[in-house]
Short mmCIF file of C-alpha atoms in Angstrom, two decimals:
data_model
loop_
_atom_site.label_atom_id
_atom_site.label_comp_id
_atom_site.label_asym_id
_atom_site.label_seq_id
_atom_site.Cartn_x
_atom_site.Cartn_y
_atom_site.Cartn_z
CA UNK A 8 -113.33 73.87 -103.71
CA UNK A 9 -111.10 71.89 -106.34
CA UNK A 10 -113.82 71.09 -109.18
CA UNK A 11 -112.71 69.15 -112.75
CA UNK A 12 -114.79 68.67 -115.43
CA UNK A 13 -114.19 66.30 -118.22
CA UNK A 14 -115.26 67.29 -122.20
CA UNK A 15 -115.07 65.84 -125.15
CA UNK A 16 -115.89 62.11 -125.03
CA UNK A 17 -118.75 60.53 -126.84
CA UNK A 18 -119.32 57.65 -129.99
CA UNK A 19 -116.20 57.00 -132.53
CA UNK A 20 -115.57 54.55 -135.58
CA UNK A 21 -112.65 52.34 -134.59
CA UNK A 22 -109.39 53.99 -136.09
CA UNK A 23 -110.72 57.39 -135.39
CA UNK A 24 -109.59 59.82 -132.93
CA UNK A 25 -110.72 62.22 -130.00
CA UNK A 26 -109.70 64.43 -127.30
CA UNK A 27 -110.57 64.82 -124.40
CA UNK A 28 -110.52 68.04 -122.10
CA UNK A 29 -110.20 68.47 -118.17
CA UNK A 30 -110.70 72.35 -117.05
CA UNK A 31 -109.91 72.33 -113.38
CA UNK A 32 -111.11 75.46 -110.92
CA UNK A 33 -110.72 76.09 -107.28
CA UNK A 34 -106.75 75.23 -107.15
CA UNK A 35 -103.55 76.68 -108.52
CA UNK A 36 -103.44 74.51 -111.33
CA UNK A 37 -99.19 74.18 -112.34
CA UNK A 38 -98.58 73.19 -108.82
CA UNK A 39 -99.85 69.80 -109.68
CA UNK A 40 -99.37 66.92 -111.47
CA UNK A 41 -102.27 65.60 -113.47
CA UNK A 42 -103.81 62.38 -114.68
CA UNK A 43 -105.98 60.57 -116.75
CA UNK A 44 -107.49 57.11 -115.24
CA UNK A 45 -110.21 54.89 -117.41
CA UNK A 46 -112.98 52.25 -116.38
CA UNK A 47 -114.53 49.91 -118.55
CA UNK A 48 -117.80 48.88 -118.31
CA UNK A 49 -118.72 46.97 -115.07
CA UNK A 50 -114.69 46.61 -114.97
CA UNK A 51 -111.83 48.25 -112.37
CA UNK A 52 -109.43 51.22 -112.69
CA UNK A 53 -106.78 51.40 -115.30
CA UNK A 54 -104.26 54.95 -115.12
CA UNK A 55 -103.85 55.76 -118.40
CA UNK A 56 -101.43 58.46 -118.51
CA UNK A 57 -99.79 61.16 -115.97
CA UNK A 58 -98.19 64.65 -116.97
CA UNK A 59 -95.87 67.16 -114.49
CA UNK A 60 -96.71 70.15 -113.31
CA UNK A 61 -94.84 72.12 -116.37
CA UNK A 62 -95.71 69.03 -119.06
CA UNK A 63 -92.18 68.42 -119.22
CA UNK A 64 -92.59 64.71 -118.27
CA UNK A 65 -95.23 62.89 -119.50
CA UNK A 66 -95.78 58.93 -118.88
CA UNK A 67 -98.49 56.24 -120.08
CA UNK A 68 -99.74 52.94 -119.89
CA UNK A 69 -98.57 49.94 -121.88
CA UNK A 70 -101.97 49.66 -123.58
CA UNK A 71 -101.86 53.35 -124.77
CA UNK A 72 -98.54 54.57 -125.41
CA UNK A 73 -97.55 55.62 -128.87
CA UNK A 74 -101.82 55.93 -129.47
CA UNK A 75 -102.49 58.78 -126.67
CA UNK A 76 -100.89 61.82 -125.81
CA UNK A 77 -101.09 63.99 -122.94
CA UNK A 78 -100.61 67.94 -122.61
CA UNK A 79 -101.37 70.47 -120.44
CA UNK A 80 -101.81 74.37 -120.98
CA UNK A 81 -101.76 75.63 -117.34
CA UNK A 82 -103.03 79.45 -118.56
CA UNK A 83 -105.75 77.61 -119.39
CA UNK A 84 -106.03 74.96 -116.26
CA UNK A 85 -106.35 72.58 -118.55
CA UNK A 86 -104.95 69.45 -119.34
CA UNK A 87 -106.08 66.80 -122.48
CA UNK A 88 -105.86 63.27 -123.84
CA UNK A 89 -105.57 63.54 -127.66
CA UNK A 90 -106.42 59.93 -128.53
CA UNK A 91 -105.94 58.74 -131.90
CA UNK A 92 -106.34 55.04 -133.34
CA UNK A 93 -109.03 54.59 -130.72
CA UNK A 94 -110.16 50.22 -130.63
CA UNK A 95 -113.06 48.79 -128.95
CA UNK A 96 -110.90 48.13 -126.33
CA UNK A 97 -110.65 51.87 -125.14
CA UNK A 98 -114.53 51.88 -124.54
CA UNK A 99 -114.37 53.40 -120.73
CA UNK A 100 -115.51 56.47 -119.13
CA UNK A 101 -112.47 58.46 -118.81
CA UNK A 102 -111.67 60.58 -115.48
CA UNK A 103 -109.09 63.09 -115.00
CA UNK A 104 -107.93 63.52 -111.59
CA UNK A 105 -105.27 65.65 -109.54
CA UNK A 106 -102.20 64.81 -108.11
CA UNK A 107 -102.05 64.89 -104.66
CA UNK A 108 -98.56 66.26 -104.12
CA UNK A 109 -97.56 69.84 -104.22
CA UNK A 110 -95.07 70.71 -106.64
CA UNK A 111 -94.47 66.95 -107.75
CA UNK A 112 -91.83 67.10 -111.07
CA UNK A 113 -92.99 63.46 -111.66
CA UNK A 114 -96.09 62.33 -112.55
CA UNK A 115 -96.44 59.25 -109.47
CA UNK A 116 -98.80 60.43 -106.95
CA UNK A 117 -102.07 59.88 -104.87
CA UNK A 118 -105.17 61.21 -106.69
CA UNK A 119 -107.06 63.01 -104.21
CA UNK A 120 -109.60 65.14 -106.82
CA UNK A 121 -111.37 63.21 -109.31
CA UNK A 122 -114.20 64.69 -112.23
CA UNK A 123 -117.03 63.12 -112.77
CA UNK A 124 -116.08 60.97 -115.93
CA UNK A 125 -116.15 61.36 -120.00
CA UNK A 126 -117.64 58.19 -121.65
CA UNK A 127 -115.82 57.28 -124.55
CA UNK A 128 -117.51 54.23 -127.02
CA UNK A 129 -115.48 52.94 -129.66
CA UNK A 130 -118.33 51.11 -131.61
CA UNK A 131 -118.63 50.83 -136.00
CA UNK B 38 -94.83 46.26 -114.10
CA UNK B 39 -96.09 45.95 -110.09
CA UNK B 40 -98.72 44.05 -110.01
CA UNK B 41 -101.63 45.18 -107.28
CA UNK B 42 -103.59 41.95 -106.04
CA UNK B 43 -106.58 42.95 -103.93
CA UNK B 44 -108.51 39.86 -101.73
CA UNK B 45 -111.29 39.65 -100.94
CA UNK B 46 -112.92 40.27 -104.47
CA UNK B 47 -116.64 40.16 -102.39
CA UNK B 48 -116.69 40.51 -98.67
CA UNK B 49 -120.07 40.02 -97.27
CA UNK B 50 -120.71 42.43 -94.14
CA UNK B 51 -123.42 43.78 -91.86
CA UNK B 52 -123.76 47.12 -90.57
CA UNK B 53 -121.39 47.88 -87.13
CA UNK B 54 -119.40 45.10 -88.14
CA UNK B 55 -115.13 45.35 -88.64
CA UNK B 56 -114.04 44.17 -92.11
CA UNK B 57 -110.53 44.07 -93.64
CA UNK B 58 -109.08 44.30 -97.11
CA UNK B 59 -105.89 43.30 -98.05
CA UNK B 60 -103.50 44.21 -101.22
CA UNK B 61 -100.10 42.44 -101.85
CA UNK B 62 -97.59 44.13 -104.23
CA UNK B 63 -95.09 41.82 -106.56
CA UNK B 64 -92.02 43.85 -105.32
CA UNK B 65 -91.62 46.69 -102.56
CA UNK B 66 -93.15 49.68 -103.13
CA UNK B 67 -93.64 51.19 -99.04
CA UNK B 68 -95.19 53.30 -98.40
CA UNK B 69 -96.56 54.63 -102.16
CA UNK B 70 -99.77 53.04 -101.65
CA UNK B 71 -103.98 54.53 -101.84
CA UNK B 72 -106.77 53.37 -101.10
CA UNK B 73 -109.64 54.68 -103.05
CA UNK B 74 -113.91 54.19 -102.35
CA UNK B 75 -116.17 53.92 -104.96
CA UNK B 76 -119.79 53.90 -105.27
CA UNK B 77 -121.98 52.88 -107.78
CA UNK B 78 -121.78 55.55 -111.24
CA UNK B 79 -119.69 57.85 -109.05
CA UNK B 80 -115.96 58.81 -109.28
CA UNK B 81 -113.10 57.09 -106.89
CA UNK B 82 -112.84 58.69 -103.52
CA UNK B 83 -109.15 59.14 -102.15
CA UNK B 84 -109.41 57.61 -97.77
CA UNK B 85 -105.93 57.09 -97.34
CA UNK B 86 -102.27 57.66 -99.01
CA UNK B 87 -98.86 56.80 -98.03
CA UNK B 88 -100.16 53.63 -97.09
CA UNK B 89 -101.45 54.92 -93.59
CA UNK B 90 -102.63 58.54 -93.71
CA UNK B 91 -106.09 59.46 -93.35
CA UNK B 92 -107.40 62.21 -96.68
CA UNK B 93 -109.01 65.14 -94.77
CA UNK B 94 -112.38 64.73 -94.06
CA UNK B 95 -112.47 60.85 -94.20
CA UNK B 96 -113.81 59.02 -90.84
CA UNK B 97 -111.14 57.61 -88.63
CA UNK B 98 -113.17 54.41 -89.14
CA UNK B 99 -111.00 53.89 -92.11
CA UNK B 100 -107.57 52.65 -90.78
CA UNK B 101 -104.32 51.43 -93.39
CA UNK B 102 -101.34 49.92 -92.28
CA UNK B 103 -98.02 47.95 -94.56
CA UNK B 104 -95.64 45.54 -93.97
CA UNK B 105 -93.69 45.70 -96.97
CA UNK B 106 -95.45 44.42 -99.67
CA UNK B 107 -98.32 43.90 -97.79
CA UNK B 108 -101.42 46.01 -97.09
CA UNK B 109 -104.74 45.98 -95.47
CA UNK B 110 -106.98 48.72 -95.21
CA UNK B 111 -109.59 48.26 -92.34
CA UNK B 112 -112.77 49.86 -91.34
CA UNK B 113 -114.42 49.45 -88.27
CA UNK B 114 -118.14 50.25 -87.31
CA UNK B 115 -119.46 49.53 -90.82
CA UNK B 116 -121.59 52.57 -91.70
CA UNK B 117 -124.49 51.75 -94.46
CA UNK B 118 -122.41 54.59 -96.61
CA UNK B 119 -119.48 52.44 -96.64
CA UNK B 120 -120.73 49.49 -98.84
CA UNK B 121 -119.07 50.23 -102.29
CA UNK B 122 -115.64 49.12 -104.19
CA UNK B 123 -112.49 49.53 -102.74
CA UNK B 124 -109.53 49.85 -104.87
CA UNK B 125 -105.89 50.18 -103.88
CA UNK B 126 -103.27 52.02 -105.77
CA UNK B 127 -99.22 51.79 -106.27
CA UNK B 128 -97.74 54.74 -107.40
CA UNK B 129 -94.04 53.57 -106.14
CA UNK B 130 -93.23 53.46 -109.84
CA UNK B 131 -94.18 53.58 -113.39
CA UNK B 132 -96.66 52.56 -114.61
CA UNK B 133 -99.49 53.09 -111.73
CA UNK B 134 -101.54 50.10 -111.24
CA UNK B 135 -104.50 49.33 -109.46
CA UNK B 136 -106.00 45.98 -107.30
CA UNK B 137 -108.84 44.72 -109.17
CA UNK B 138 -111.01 45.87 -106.58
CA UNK B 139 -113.03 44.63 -103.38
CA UNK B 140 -116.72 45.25 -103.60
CA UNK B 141 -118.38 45.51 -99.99
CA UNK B 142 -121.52 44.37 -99.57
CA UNK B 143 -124.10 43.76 -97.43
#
């Protein structure tokens, strides 16, 4: 069974930065694409940020880009969110989740395994 | 960007009844669409991708159908498990966007 587990989130100064870890188990982990989606408090879904199968193509949202930066290291079936200038606004609990598609090169896909969430609080 | 707009925000619903939700997309984007449940402090559950196809292991009281920009996701025989959020999902093109979401309640 496909499992993800999100580490790394907790309390940071605005300004600051964090990352984020998702270690994935039960599924061949470079034949998938792999994302990062965030939900504010009491609030909807927002996709933050998508990587390829090889981390070769890497996209983000408006309200992140140039701030967050996505990798992978598929020996480890792994893949992160190194977040740096982190504002109030990024308070969410932060899920990774797995592309649906086998062997997608671009990261636009269904999400059809999700973890359980990282809560991230951006708070002085 | 596409923008994803869900209606109803609330929909109001009693057990064995048939609701539908609907999702309208500013510019094509057939048939890249999901629709995701999600219940209270729990993570999104994928019920149905390329607009129409049923996720393994979902009920087949969980139905999706398009007409171009236009989506509706319907469930029939209301089940008590199936009052949650509903979101649905573009992933036509960059950057993925969301509905706001359709809470279900009773």
């Amino acid at each position: 069974e496909v499992q993800l587990l999100e580490s790394g989130g907790g309390l940071v100064q605005p300004g600051r930065s964090l990352r984020l870890t998702c270690t994935a188990s039960g599924l061949t982990f470079d034949d998938f694409a792999m994302y990062w989606v965030r939900q504010s408090p009491g609030k909807g879904l927002e996709w933050v940020s998508g990587i390829n199968l090889n981390g070769g193509v890497t996209a983000y949202a408006n309200s992140v880009r140039g701030r967050f930066i996505i990798s992978r290291d598929n020996a480890k079936n792994s893949v992160f969110l190194q977040m740096n200038g982190l504002r109030a606004e990024d308070t969410a609990v932060y899920f990774c989740a797995k592309g649906h598609y086998y062997d997608n090169s671009d990261p636009l896909d269904a999400f059809d395994f999700w973890g359980h969430g990282a809560m991230v609080t951006v708070s002085s | 960007d596409i923008q994803m707009t869900q209606s109803p925000s609330t929909l109001s619903a009693s057990i064995g009844d048939r609701v539908t939700i609907t999702c309208r997309a500013s510019q094509s984007i057939s048939p890249s669409l999901a629709w995701y449940q999600q219940r209270p402090g729990k993570a999104p559950k994928l019920l149905i991708y390329q607009a129409s196809t049923l996720e393994r292991g979902v009920p087949s009281r969980f139905s999706g159908s398009d007409s171009w920009t236009e989506f509706t996701l319907t469930i029939t025989s209301l089940q008590p498990d199936d009052f949650a959020t509903y979101y649905c999902q573009q992933y036509s093109s960059l950057p993925i966007t969301f509905g706001q979401g359709t809470r279900l309640q009773i």
